[in-house]
Every structure is written in C-alpha cells, then in structure tokens.
CSV table of N, CA and C in Angstrom, one decimal:
chain,number,residue,atom,x,y,z
Y,805,UNK,N,17.9,-14.8,1.5
Y,805,UNK,CA,17.2,-13.5,1.6
Y,805,UNK,C,17.8,-12.6,2.6
Y,806,UNK,N,18.2,-11.4,2.2
Y,806,UNK,CA,18.8,-10.5,3.1
Y,806,UNK,C,17.8,-9.9,4.0
Y,807,UNK,N,18.3,-9.3,5.1
Y,807,UNK,CA,17.4,-8.7,6.1
Y,807,UNK,C,16.5,-7.6,5.5
Y,808,UNK,N,17.0,-6.9,4.6
Y,808,UNK,CA,16.3,-5.7,4.0
Y,808,UNK,C,15.4,-6.0,2.9
Y,809,UNK,N,15.2,-7.3,2.5
Y,809,UNK,CA,14.4,-7.6,1.3
Y,809,UNK,C,13.0,-7.8,1.6
Y,810,UNK,N,12.6,-7.8,2.9
Y,810,UNK,CA,11.1,-7.9,3.2
Y,810,UNK,C,10.7,-6.9,4.3
Y,811,UNK,N,9.5,-6.6,4.2
Y,811,UNK,CA,8.9,-5.7,5.3
Y,811,UNK,C,7.5,-6.1,5.5
Y,812,UNK,N,6.8,-5.7,6.6
Y,812,UNK,CA,5.5,-6.1,6.9
Y,812,UNK,C,4.6,-4.9,6.9
Y,813,UNK,N,3.3,-5.1,6.4
Y,813,UNK,CA,2.4,-4.1,6.4
Y,813,UNK,C,1.1,-4.5,7.0
Y,814,UNK,N,0.5,-3.7,7.8
Y,814,UNK,CA,-0.9,-4.0,8.3
Y,814,UNK,C,-1.9,-3.2,7.5
Y,815,UNK,N,-2.8,-3.9,6.8
Y,815,UNK,CA,-3.7,-3.2,6.0
Y,815,UNK,C,-5.1,-4.0,6.0
Y,816,UNK,N,-6.1,-3.3,6.3
Y,816,UNK,CA,-7.5,-3.8,6.3
Y,816,UNK,C,-7.6,-5.0,7.2
Y,817,UNK,N,-7.0,-4.9,8.4
Y,817,UNK,CA,-7.1,-5.9,9.4
Y,817,UNK,C,-6.3,-7.1,9.2
Y,818,UNK,N,-5.4,-7.1,8.2
Y,818,UNK,CA,-4.5,-8.3,8.0
Y,818,UNK,C,-3.0,-7.8,8.0
Y,819,UNK,N,-2.1,-8.8,8.2
Y,819,UNK,CA,-0.7,-8.5,8.1
Y,819,UNK,C,-0.2,-9.1,6.8
Y,820,UNK,N,0.6,-8.4,6.1
Y,820,UNK,CA,1.1,-8.8,4.8
Y,820,UNK,C,2.7,-8.8,4.8
Y,821,UNK,N,3.3,-9.8,4.3
Y,821,UNK,CA,4.8,-9.7,4.1
Y,821,UNK,C,5.0,-9.2,2.7
Y,822,UNK,N,5.7,-8.1,2.5
Y,822,UNK,CA,6.0,-7.6,1.2
Y,822,UNK,C,7.5,-7.7,0.9
Y,823,UNK,N,7.8,-7.9,-0.3
Y,823,UNK,CA,9.2,-8.1,-0.7
Y,823,UNK,C,9.7,-7.1,-1.7
Y,824,UNK,N,10.9,-6.6,-1.5
Y,824,UNK,CA,11.5,-5.5,-2.3
Y,824,UNK,C,12.0,-6.0,-3.7
Y,825,UNK,N,12.0,-7.4,-3.8
Y,825,UNK,CA,12.5,-7.9,-5.1
Y,825,UNK,C,11.3,-8.1,-6.1
Y,826,UNK,N,10.1,-7.6,-5.8
Y,826,UNK,CA,9.0,-7.7,-6.7
Y,826,UNK,C,8.1,-8.9,-6.6
Y,827,UNK,N,8.4,-9.8,-5.7
Y,827,UNK,CA,7.6,-11.0,-5.5
Y,827,UNK,C,6.2,-10.5,-4.9
Y,828,UNK,N,5.1,-11.2,-5.2
Y,828,UNK,CA,3.8,-10.8,-4.7
Y,828,UNK,C,3.8,-10.8,-3.1
Y,829,UNK,N,3.0,-9.9,-2.6
Y,829,UNK,CA,2.9,-9.9,-1.1
Y,829,UNK,C,2.2,-11.2,-0.6
Y,830,UNK,N,2.5,-11.6,0.6
Y,830,UNK,CA,1.9,-12.8,1.2
Y,830,UNK,C,1.1,-12.4,2.4
Y,831,UNK,N,-0.2,-12.8,2.4
Y,831,UNK,CA,-1.1,-12.5,3.5
Y,831,UNK,C,-0.7,-13.5,4.6
Y,832,UNK,N,-0.3,-12.9,5.8
Y,832,UNK,CA,0.1,-13.7,6.9
Y,832,UNK,C,-1.1,-14.0,7.9
Y,833,UNK,N,-2.2,-13.3,7.7
Y,833,UNK,CA,-3.4,-13.6,8.5
Y,833,UNK,C,-4.0,-12.4,9.1
Y,834,UNK,N,-5.0,-12.6,9.9
Y,834,UNK,CA,-5.7,-11.4,10.5
Y,834,UNK,C,-4.7,-10.8,11.5
Y,835,UNK,N,-4.8,-9.5,11.6
Y,835,UNK,CA,-3.8,-8.7,12.4
Y,835,UNK,C,-3.8,-9.2,13.9
Y,836,UNK,N,-5.0,-9.4,14.5
Y,836,UNK,CA,-5.0,-9.8,15.9
Y,836,UNK,C,-4.5,-11.2,16.1
Y,837,UNK,N,-4.7,-12.1,15.2
Y,837,UNK,CA,-4.2,-13.5,15.3
Y,837,UNK,C,-2.7,-13.5,15.1
Y,838,UNK,N,-2.2,-12.6,14.2
Y,838,UNK,CA,-0.8,-12.5,13.9
Y,838,UNK,C,0.0,-12.1,15.2
Y,839,UNK,N,-0.5,-11.0,15.8
Y,839,UNK,CA,0.1,-10.5,17.0
Y,839,UNK,C,0.0,-11.4,18.1
Y,840,UNK,N,-1.1,-12.2,18.2
Y,840,UNK,CA,-1.2,-13.2,19.3
Y,840,UNK,C,-0.1,-14.3,19.1
Y,841,UNK,N,0.1,-14.7,17.8
Y,841,UNK,CA,1.1,-15.7,17.5
Y,841,UNK,C,2.5,-15.2,17.8
Y,842,UNK,N,2.8,-14.0,17.4
Y,842,UNK,CA,4.1,-13.4,17.7
Y,842,UNK,C,4.4,-13.3,19.2
Y,843,UNK,N,3.4,-12.9,20.0
Y,843,UNK,CA,3.5,-12.8,21.4
Y,843,UNK,C,3.8,-14.2,22.0
Y,844,UNK,N,3.0,-15.2,21.6
Y,844,UNK,CA,3.2,-16.6,22.1
Y,844,UNK,C,4.6,-17.1,21.7
Y,845,UNK,N,5.0,-16.8,20.5
Y,845,UNK,CA,6.3,-17.3,20.0
Y,845,UNK,C,7.4,-16.6,20.9
Y,846,UNK,N,7.3,-15.3,21.1
Y,846,UNK,CA,8.3,-14.6,21.9
Y,846,UNK,C,8.3,-15.2,23.3
Y,847,UNK,N,7.1,-15.3,23.9
Y,847,UNK,CA,7.0,-15.7,25.3
Y,847,UNK,C,7.6,-17.1,25.5
Y,848,UNK,N,7.4,-18.0,24.6
Y,848,UNK,CA,8.0,-19.4,24.7
Y,848,UNK,C,9.5,-19.4,24.6
Y,849,UNK,N,10.1,-18.5,23.9
Y,849,UNK,CA,11.5,-18.4,23.7
Y,849,UNK,C,12.2,-17.5,24.8
Y,850,UNK,N,11.4,-16.7,25.4
Y,850,UNK,CA,12.0,-15.8,26.4
Y,850,UNK,C,11.1,-15.7,27.7
Y,851,UNK,N,11.0,-16.8,28.4
Y,851,UNK,CA,10.1,-16.9,29.5
Y,851,UNK,C,10.4,-15.9,30.6
Y,852,UNK,N,11.7,-15.5,30.7
Y,852,UNK,CA,12.2,-14.6,31.7
Y,852,UNK,C,11.6,-13.2,31.5
Y,853,UNK,N,11.3,-12.9,30.2
Y,853,UNK,CA,10.8,-11.5,29.9
Y,853,UNK,C,9.3,-11.4,29.9
Y,854,UNK,N,8.6,-12.5,30.2
Y,854,UNK,CA,7.1,-12.5,30.1
Y,854,UNK,C,6.6,-11.7,31.3
Y,855,UNK,N,5.7,-10.7,30.9
Y,855,UNK,CA,5.1,-9.8,31.8
Y,855,UNK,C,3.6,-9.8,31.5
Y,856,UNK,N,2.8,-9.2,32.5
Y,856,UNK,CA,1.4,-9.0,32.2
Y,856,UNK,C,1.3,-7.9,31.2
Y,857,UNK,N,0.6,-8.2,30.1
Y,857,UNK,CA,0.4,-7.2,29.1
Y,857,UNK,C,-1.0,-6.6,29.2
Y,858,UNK,N,-1.0,-5.3,29.1
Y,858,UNK,CA,-2.3,-4.6,29.1
Y,858,UNK,C,-2.8,-4.5,27.7
Y,859,UNK,N,-4.1,-4.6,27.5
Y,859,UNK,CA,-4.6,-4.5,26.1
Y,859,UNK,C,-4.3,-3.1,25.6
Y,860,UNK,N,-4.1,-2.9,24.2
Y,860,UNK,CA,-3.9,-1.6,23.7
Y,860,UNK,C,-5.0,-0.7,23.9
Y,861,UNK,N,-4.7,0.6,24.0
Y,861,UNK,CA,-5.8,1.6,24.1
Y,861,UNK,C,-6.6,1.7,22.9
Y,862,UNK,N,-8.0,1.7,23.0
Y,862,UNK,CA,-8.8,1.7,21.9
Y,862,UNK,C,-8.6,3.0,21.1
Y,863,UNK,N,-8.9,3.0,19.8
Y,863,UNK,CA,-8.7,4.3,19.0
Y,863,UNK,C,-9.7,5.3,19.5
Y,864,UNK,N,-9.3,6.6,19.3
Y,864,UNK,CA,-10.3,7.7,19.7
Y,864,UNK,C,-11.5,7.7,18.8
Y,865,UNK,N,-12.6,8.2,19.3
Y,865,UNK,CA,-13.8,8.3,18.4
Y,865,UNK,C,-13.5,9.1,17.2
Y,866,UNK,N,-14.3,8.8,16.1
Y,866,UNK,CA,-14.1,9.5,14.9
Y,866,UNK,C,-14.3,11.0,15.1
Y,867,UNK,N,-13.4,11.8,14.4
Y,867,UNK,CA,-13.6,13.3,14.5
Y,867,UNK,C,-14.5,13.7,13.4
Y,868,UNK,N,-15.0,14.9,13.5
Y,868,UNK,CA,-15.9,15.5,12.4
Y,868,UNK,C,-15.2,15.4,11.1
Y,869,UNK,N,-13.9,15.5,11.0
Y,869,UNK,CA,-13.1,15.5,9.8
Y,869,UNK,C,-13.3,14.1,9.1
Y,870,UNK,N,-13.4,13.0,9.9
Y,870,UNK,CA,-13.5,11.7,9.4
Y,870,UNK,C,-14.7,11.6,8.5
Y,871,UNK,N,-15.8,12.1,8.8
Y,871,UNK,CA,-17.0,12.0,7.9
Y,871,UNK,C,-16.8,12.8,6.6
Y,872,UNK,N,-16.0,13.9,6.7
Y,872,UNK,CA,-15.7,14.6,5.5
Y,872,UNK,C,-14.8,13.8,4.6
Y,873,UNK,N,-13.8,13.1,5.2
Y,873,UNK,CA,-12.9,12.2,4.4
Y,873,UNK,C,-13.7,11.1,3.8
Y,874,UNK,N,-14.7,10.5,4.6
Y,874,UNK,CA,-15.5,9.4,4.1
Y,874,UNK,C,-16.3,9.9,2.9
Y,875,UNK,N,-16.8,11.1,3.0
Y,875,UNK,CA,-17.6,11.6,1.8
Y,875,UNK,C,-16.7,11.8,0.6
Y,876,UNK,N,-15.5,12.2,0.8
Y,876,UNK,CA,-14.5,12.3,-0.3
Y,876,UNK,C,-14.2,11.0,-0.9
Y,877,UNK,N,-14.0,10.0,-0.1
Y,877,UNK,CA,-13.8,8.6,-0.6
Y,877,UNK,C,-15.0,8.1,-1.4
Y,878,UNK,N,-16.2,8.3,-0.8
Y,878,UNK,CA,-17.4,7.8,-1.5
Y,878,UNK,C,-17.5,8.5,-2.9
Y,879,UNK,N,-17.3,9.8,-2.9
Y,879,UNK,CA,-17.4,10.5,-4.2
Y,879,UNK,C,-16.3,10.0,-5.2
Y,880,UNK,N,-15.1,9.7,-4.7
Y,880,UNK,CA,-14.0,9.2,-5.5
Y,880,UNK,C,-14.4,7.8,-6.1
Y,881,UNK,N,-15.0,7.0,-5.3
Y,881,UNK,CA,-15.5,5.7,-5.8
Y,881,UNK,C,-16.5,5.8,-6.9
Y,882,UNK,N,-17.4,6.8,-6.7
Y,882,UNK,CA,-18.4,7.0,-7.8
Y,882,UNK,C,-17.8,7.6,-9.0
Y,883,UNK,N,-16.8,8.4,-8.9
Y,883,UNK,CA,-16.2,9.0,-10.1
Y,883,UNK,C,-15.2,8.2,-10.8
Y,884,UNK,N,-14.8,7.0,-10.3
Y,884,UNK,CA,-13.8,6.2,-10.9
Y,884,UNK,C,-14.3,5.7,-12.3
Y,885,UNK,N,-13.4,5.7,-13.3
Y,885,UNK,CA,-13.8,5.3,-14.6
Y,885,UNK,C,-13.4,3.9,-14.9
Y,886,UNK,N,-12.7,3.2,-14.0
Y,886,UNK,CA,-12.3,1.8,-14.2
Y,886,UNK,C,-12.2,1.1,-12.9
Y,887,UNK,N,-12.4,-0.2,-13.0
Y,887,UNK,CA,-12.3,-1.1,-11.8
Y,887,UNK,C,-10.9,-1.1,-11.2
Y,888,UNK,N,-10.8,-1.0,-9.9
Y,888,UNK,CA,-9.6,-1.0,-9.2
Y,888,UNK,C,-9.2,-2.5,-8.8
Y,889,UNK,N,-7.9,-2.8,-8.8
Y,889,UNK,CA,-7.5,-4.1,-8.4
Y,889,UNK,C,-6.5,-3.9,-7.2
Y,890,UNK,N,-6.6,-4.7,-6.2
Y,890,UNK,CA,-5.7,-4.7,-5.0
Y,890,UNK,C,-4.4,-5.4,-5.4
Y,891,UNK,N,-3.3,-4.7,-5.3
Y,891,UNK,CA,-2.0,-5.3,-5.6
Y,891,UNK,C,-1.0,-4.8,-4.5
Y,892,UNK,N,0.1,-5.4,-4.5
Y,892,UNK,CA,1.2,-4.9,-3.6
Y,892,UNK,C,2.5,-5.1,-4.4
Y,893,UNK,N,2.9,-3.9,-5.0
Y,893,UNK,CA,4.0,-3.9,-5.9
Y,893,UNK,C,5.0,-2.8,-5.5
Y,894,UNK,N,6.3,-3.2,-5.5
Y,894,UNK,CA,7.3,-2.1,-5.3
Y,894,UNK,C,7.5,-1.5,-6.7
Y,895,UNK,N,7.3,-0.2,-6.7
Y,895,UNK,CA,7.4,0.6,-7.9
Y,895,UNK,C,8.4,1.7,-7.7
Y,896,UNK,N,8.6,2.4,-8.8
Y,896,UNK,CA,9.5,3.6,-8.7
Y,896,UNK,C,8.8,4.8,-9.3
Y,897,UNK,N,8.9,5.9,-8.6
Y,897,UNK,CA,8.3,7.2,-9.0
Y,897,UNK,C,9.5,8.0,-9.5
Y,898,UNK,N,9.3,8.7,-10.7
Y,898,UNK,CA,10.3,9.6,-11.3
Y,898,UNK,C,9.7,10.9,-11.5
Y,899,UNK,N,10.4,12.0,-10.9
Y,899,UNK,CA,9.9,13.4,-11.1
Y,899,UNK,C,11.2,14.2,-11.5
Y,900,UNK,N,11.0,15.4,-11.7
Y,900,UNK,CA,12.1,16.3,-12.0
Y,900,UNK,C,13.0,16.4,-10.8
Y,901,UNK,N,12.5,16.1,-9.6
Y,901,UNK,CA,13.3,16.2,-8.4
Y,901,UNK,C,14.0,14.9,-8.0
Y,902,UNK,N,14.0,13.9,-8.9
Y,902,UNK,CA,14.6,12.6,-8.6
Y,902,UNK,C,13.7,11.4,-8.7
Y,903,UNK,N,14.1,10.3,-8.2
Y,903,UNK,CA,13.3,9.1,-8.2
Y,903,UNK,C,13.4,8.4,-6.9
Y,904,UNK,N,12.4,7.6,-6.6
Y,904,UNK,CA,12.4,6.9,-5.3
Y,904,UNK,C,11.4,5.7,-5.4
Y,905,UNK,N,11.5,4.8,-4.5
Y,905,UNK,CA,10.6,3.6,-4.4
Y,905,UNK,C,9.3,4.0,-3.8
Y,906,UNK,N,8.2,3.3,-4.2
Y,906,UNK,CA,6.9,3.5,-3.6
Y,906,UNK,C,6.2,2.2,-3.7
Y,907,UNK,N,5.2,2.0,-2.8
Y,907,UNK,CA,4.4,0.7,-2.8
Y,907,UNK,C,3.1,1.0,-3.4
Y,908,UNK,N,2.9,0.3,-4.6
Y,908,UNK,CA,1.6,0.5,-5.3
Y,908,UNK,C,0.6,-0.5,-4.7
Y,909,UNK,N,-0.5,0.0,-4.3
Y,909,UNK,CA,-1.5,-0.8,-3.5
Y,909,UNK,C,-2.8,-0.9,-4.2
Y,910,UNK,N,-3.0,-0.2,-5.3
Y,910,UNK,CA,-4.3,-0.1,-5.9
Y,910,UNK,C,-4.1,0.2,-7.4
Y,911,UNK,N,-4.7,-0.5,-8.3
Y,911,UNK,CA,-4.3,-0.3,-9.7
Y,911,UNK,C,-5.6,-0.5,-10.6
Y,912,UNK,N,-5.7,0.4,-11.6
Y,912,UNK,CA,-6.7,0.2,-12.6
Y,912,UNK,C,-6.1,0.6,-13.9
Y,913,UNK,N,-6.8,0.4,-15.0
Y,913,UNK,CA,-6.3,0.8,-16.3
Y,913,UNK,C,-6.0,2.3,-16.4
Y,914,UNK,N,-6.6,3.1,-15.6
Y,914,UNK,CA,-6.5,4.5,-15.8
Y,914,UNK,C,-5.7,5.2,-14.7
Y,915,UNK,N,-5.3,4.5,-13.6
Y,915,UNK,CA,-4.5,5.1,-12.6
Y,915,UNK,C,-4.1,4.1,-11.5
Y,916,UNK,N,-3.5,4.7,-10.4
Y,916,UNK,CA,-3.1,3.8,-9.3
Y,916,UNK,C,-3.0,4.7,-8.1
Y,917,UNK,N,-2.9,4.0,-6.9
Y,917,UNK,CA,-2.7,4.6,-5.6
Y,917,UNK,C,-1.4,4.0,-5.1
Y,918,UNK,N,-0.6,4.8,-4.5
Y,918,UNK,CA,0.7,4.3,-3.9
Y,918,UNK,C,1.0,5.0,-2.6
Y,919,UNK,N,1.7,4.2,-1.8
Y,919,UNK,CA,2.2,4.8,-0.5
Y,919,UNK,C,3.6,5.3,-0.8
Y,920,UNK,N,3.9,6.5,-0.4
Y,920,UNK,CA,5.1,7.2,-0.7
Y,920,UNK,C,5.7,7.7,0.6
Y,921,UNK,N,6.8,7.0,1.1
Y,921,UNK,CA,7.4,7.4,2.3
Y,921,UNK,C,8.7,8.1,2.1
Y,922,UNK,N,8.9,8.8,0.9
Y,922,UNK,CA,10.1,9.4,0.6
Y,922,UNK,C,10.3,10.8,1.3
Y,923,UNK,N,9.2,11.3,1.8
Y,923,UNK,CA,9.3,12.6,2.5
Y,923,UNK,C,9.1,13.8,1.5
Y,924,UNK,N,8.9,13.5,0.3
Y,924,UNK,CA,8.6,14.5,-0.7
Y,924,UNK,C,7.1,14.8,-0.8
Y,925,UNK,N,6.7,16.0,-1.0
Y,925,UNK,CA,5.3,16.3,-1.1
Y,925,UNK,C,4.9,16.4,-2.6
Y,926,UNK,N,4.0,15.5,-3.0
Y,926,UNK,CA,3.5,15.5,-4.4
Y,926,UNK,C,2.2,16.3,-4.5
Y,927,UNK,N,2.3,17.5,-5.2
Y,927,UNK,CA,1.1,18.4,-5.3
Y,927,UNK,C,0.2,17.9,-6.4
Y,928,UNK,N,-1.1,18.2,-6.2
Y,928,UNK,CA,-2.1,17.9,-7.2
Y,928,UNK,C,-1.7,18.6,-8.5
Y,929,UNK,N,-1.8,17.8,-9.6
Y,929,UNK,CA,-1.4,18.4,-10.9
Y,929,UNK,C,0.0,18.1,-11.3
Y,930,UNK,N,0.8,17.7,-10.4
Y,930,UNK,CA,2.3,17.4,-10.7
Y,930,UNK,C,2.4,16.2,-11.7
Y,931,UNK,N,3.3,16.4,-12.6
Y,931,UNK,CA,3.5,15.3,-13.6
Y,931,UNK,C,4.7,14.4,-13.1
Y,932,UNK,N,4.5,13.1,-13.3
Y,932,UNK,CA,5.6,12.2,-13.0
Y,932,UNK,C,5.5,11.0,-13.9
Y,933,UNK,N,6.4,10.1,-13.8
Y,933,UNK,CA,6.3,8.8,-14.4
Y,933,UNK,C,6.5,7.8,-13.3
Y,934,UNK,N,5.8,6.6,-13.5
Y,934,UNK,CA,5.9,5.6,-12.5
Y,934,UNK,C,6.2,4.3,-13.1
Y,935,UNK,N,7.0,3.5,-12.5
Y,935,UNK,CA,7.3,2.1,-13.0
Y,935,UNK,C,6.6,1.2,-12.0
Y,936,UNK,N,5.8,0.3,-12.5
Y,936,UNK,CA,5.1,-0.6,-11.7
Y,936,UNK,C,5.7,-2.0,-11.9
Y,937,UNK,N,6.4,-2.5,-10.9
Y,937,UNK,CA,7.2,-3.7,-11.1
Y,937,UNK,C,8.2,-3.5,-12.2
Y,938,UNK,N,8.0,-4.3,-13.3
Y,938,UNK,CA,8.9,-4.2,-14.4
Y,938,UNK,C,8.2,-3.4,-15.6
Y,939,UNK,N,7.0,-2.9,-15.4
Y,939,UNK,CA,6.2,-2.2,-16.4
Y,939,UNK,C,6.4,-0.7,-16.3
Y,940,UNK,N,6.8,-0.1,-17.4
Y,940,UNK,CA,6.9,1.4,-17.3
Y,940,UNK,C,8.3,1.8,-17.8
Y,941,UNK,N,8.5,3.1,-17.6
Y,941,UNK,CA,7.8,4.1,-16.9
Y,941,UNK,C,6.5,4.5,-17.6
Y,942,UNK,N,5.5,4.8,-16.8
Y,942,UNK,CA,4.2,5.2,-17.3
Y,942,UNK,C,3.9,6.7,-16.9
Y,943,UNK,N,3.7,7.6,-17.9
Y,943,UNK,CA,3.4,9.0,-17.5
Y,943,UNK,C,2.1,9.1,-16.8
Y,944,UNK,N,2.1,10.0,-15.8
Y,944,UNK,CA,0.9,10.2,-15.0
Y,944,UNK,C,0.9,11.6,-14.4
Y,945,UNK,N,-0.3,11.9,-13.8
Y,945,UNK,CA,-0.5,13.2,-13.1
Y,945,UNK,C,-1.1,12.9,-11.7
Y,946,UNK,N,-0.6,13.6,-10.7
Y,946,UNK,CA,-1.1,13.5,-9.4
Y,946,UNK,C,-2.6,14.0,-9.3
Y,947,UNK,N,-3.5,13.2,-8.9
Y,947,UNK,CA,-4.9,13.7,-8.7
Y,947,UNK,C,-5.2,14.1,-7.3
Y,948,UNK,N,-4.5,13.5,-6.3
Y,948,UNK,CA,-4.7,13.8,-4.9
Y,948,UNK,C,-3.5,13.3,-4.1
Y,949,UNK,N,-3.4,13.9,-2.9
Y,949,UNK,CA,-2.3,13.5,-2.0
Y,949,UNK,C,-2.8,13.6,-0.5
Y,950,UNK,N,-2.8,12.5,0.1
Y,950,UNK,CA,-3.1,12.4,1.6
Y,950,UNK,C,-1.9,11.7,2.2
Y,951,UNK,N,-0.9,12.4,2.5
Y,951,UNK,CA,0.4,11.8,2.9
Y,951,UNK,C,0.1,10.7,3.9
Y,952,UNK,N,0.7,9.5,3.6
Y,952,UNK,CA,1.7,9.2,2.6
Y,952,UNK,C,1.1,8.6,1.3
Y,953,UNK,N,-0.2,8.7,1.2
Y,953,UNK,CA,-0.8,8.0,0.0
Y,953,UNK,C,-1.1,9.0,-1.1
Y,954,UNK,N,-0.8,8.6,-2.3
Y,954,UNK,CA,-0.9,9.5,-3.5
Y,954,UNK,C,-1.7,8.7,-4.5
Y,955,UNK,N,-2.7,9.5,-5.2
Y,955,UNK,CA,-3.5,8.9,-6.3
Y,955,UNK,C,-3.1,9.6,-7.6
Y,956,UNK,N,-2.8,8.8,-8.6
Y,956,UNK,CA,-2.4,9.3,-9.9
Y,956,UNK,C,-3.3,8.8,-11.0
Y,957,UNK,N,-3.4,9.6,-12.1
Y,957,UNK,CA,-4.2,9.3,-13.3
Y,957,UNK,C,-3.1,9.1,-14.4
Y,958,UNK,N,-3.1,8.0,-15.1
Y,958,UNK,CA,-2.2,7.7,-16.1
Y,958,UNK,C,-2.6,8.6,-17.3
Y,959,UNK,N,-1.6,9.1,-18.0
Y,959,UNK,CA,-1.8,10.0,-19.2
Y,959,UNK,C,-2.5,9.2,-20.3
Y,960,UNK,N,-2.3,7.9,-20.4
Y,960,UNK,CA,-3.0,7.0,-21.3
Y,960,UNK,C,-3.3,5.7,-20.6
Y,961,UNK,N,-4.5,5.2,-20.8
Y,961,UNK,CA,-4.9,3.9,-20.1
Y,961,UNK,C,-3.9,2.8,-20.4
Y,962,UNK,N,-3.7,1.9,-19.4
Y,962,UNK,CA,-2.9,0.7,-19.7
Y,962,UNK,C,-3.6,-0.2,-20.6
Y,963,UNK,N,-2.9,-0.9,-21.5
Y,963,UNK,CA,-3.5,-1.8,-22.4
Y,963,UNK,C,-4.1,-3.0,-21.5
Y,964,UNK,N,-5.2,-3.5,-21.9
Y,964,UNK,CA,-5.9,-4.6,-21.0
Y,964,UNK,C,-4.9,-5.7,-20.7
Y,965,UNK,N,-4.1,-6.2,-21.7
Y,965,UNK,CA,-3.2,-7.3,-21.5
Y,965,UNK,C,-2.1,-6.9,-20.5
Y,966,UNK,N,-1.7,-5.7,-20.5
Y,966,UNK,CA,-0.6,-5.2,-19.5
Y,966,UNK,C,-1.3,-5.2,-18.1
Y,967,UNK,N,-2.5,-4.6,-18.0
Y,967,UNK,CA,-3.1,-4.6,-16.7
Y,967,UNK,C,-3.4,-6.0,-16.2
Y,968,UNK,N,-3.8,-6.9,-17.0
Y,968,UNK,CA,-4.0,-8.3,-16.6
Y,968,UNK,C,-2.7,-9.0,-16.2
Y,969,UNK,N,-1.6,-8.7,-16.9
Y,969,UNK,CA,-0.3,-9.3,-16.5
Y,969,UNK,C,0.0,-8.8,-15.1
Y,970,UNK,N,-0.1,-7.5,-14.9
Y,970,UNK,CA,0.3,-7.0,-13.5
Y,970,UNK,C,-0.6,-7.5,-12.5
Y,971,UNK,N,-1.9,-7.5,-12.7
Y,971,UNK,CA,-2.9,-8.0,-11.8
Y,971,UNK,C,-2.6,-9.5,-11.4
Y,972,UNK,N,-2.4,-10.3,-12.4
Y,972,UNK,CA,-2.1,-11.7,-12.1
Y,972,UNK,C,-0.8,-12.0,-11.4
Y,973,UNK,N,0.2,-11.2,-11.7
Y,973,UNK,CA,1.5,-11.4,-11.1
Y,973,UNK,C,1.6,-10.8,-9.7
Y,974,UNK,N,0.9,-9.7,-9.4
Y,974,UNK,CA,1.0,-9.0,-8.2
Y,974,UNK,C,-0.3,-8.8,-7.4
Y,975,UNK,N,-1.4,-9.4,-7.9
Y,975,UNK,CA,-2.7,-9.2,-7.2
Y,975,UNK,C,-2.7,-9.8,-5.8
Y,976,UNK,N,-3.6,-9.3,-5.0
Y,976,UNK,CA,-3.8,-9.8,-3.6
Y,976,UNK,C,-5.2,-10.4,-3.6
Y,977,UNK,N,-5.2,-11.6,-2.9
Y,977,UNK,CA,-6.5,-12.2,-2.6
Y,977,UNK,C,-7.2,-11.3,-1.5
Y,978,UNK,N,-8.5,-11.1,-1.7
Y,978,UNK,CA,-9.3,-10.4,-0.7
Y,978,UNK,C,-10.0,-11.3,0.2
C-alpha cells in the first residue's frame, strides 16, 4: 500500500480510515480513544519528547447561525423522498469545468451528499455527473452547497439493485 492510498476522517465522534482504491472505510474507533492510543503509542516510542499536554480548548458556544442551520437540516430531513445510507466512497465529479475526486458520504436512490475539497464552488442548480465507486457516471443537479459539502439530486433514481450493491459494498456500520 502506497503512502497516498489511505487517509483518515473524523466524523460523528469516530475516526475512519478511508482508501483511495475504493475499499470500504474502516472505523478505527471513538475519536477520543483513538487520539489517546496515538498519544500513548508516540510517547512509548519517543520518551524524550514526552511533555505535559494541556487539554484542547473546548469549542465555542453555538452561534445564532447554528440554530438556523439546524432548522435547515431538520427541514431537509423532512423533505427527503428516499432513505439515506451512510457510505464512504471515493467518487468522481464531472462538470464542464473538468473532473475531480470527491468523498461520497451519504447516498439514497434519489441523490447523495459528498465532500468536495477541489476548491471549485458548485452553485445550486449546476448540472454535473458523478461516478460513485465503479457506478456511473450518473447525471445530477446541485441542490445545495455548504463548502466543502455538496448535496445533489440524481436526474433519475438509482435502480434498487444498484443502490443495494453500492450500499453493501461501501456502507458503514453505525
């Protein structure tokens, strides 16, 4: 395995190892337990570098904007037409401006959500095609963009057997 074939993601309080070759993500454990294990591992191998560590600064209190975003998310959940499945898949986004990799993190028969670190701004209503693992390209339209996360609606729903194949191959345990 080359150095560039894996990366780590912290999501929903857990650390995940993700692979660029399309293998399913692996849950490494709770984020706090993961970092404690990494610290212990490092300290055992480098006792000369061991120092007193101060705990991280707690996050700031929620801003008034946070409740607005929460309301938007709640409304989006109610408006969804299909059940969403947690996945972790390296996909490819294609637009008239080029193509780039993205991490698909949420999938239903009618759309998906992906993390896009390409630096391009996807505007609501923009047309694109997306390849999910080995499936696609699938025509879609951008419904929303909260950099770096983008939500898209497929032009036609995925066939149930295609969705099931993707879900079983790349789904994440919750």
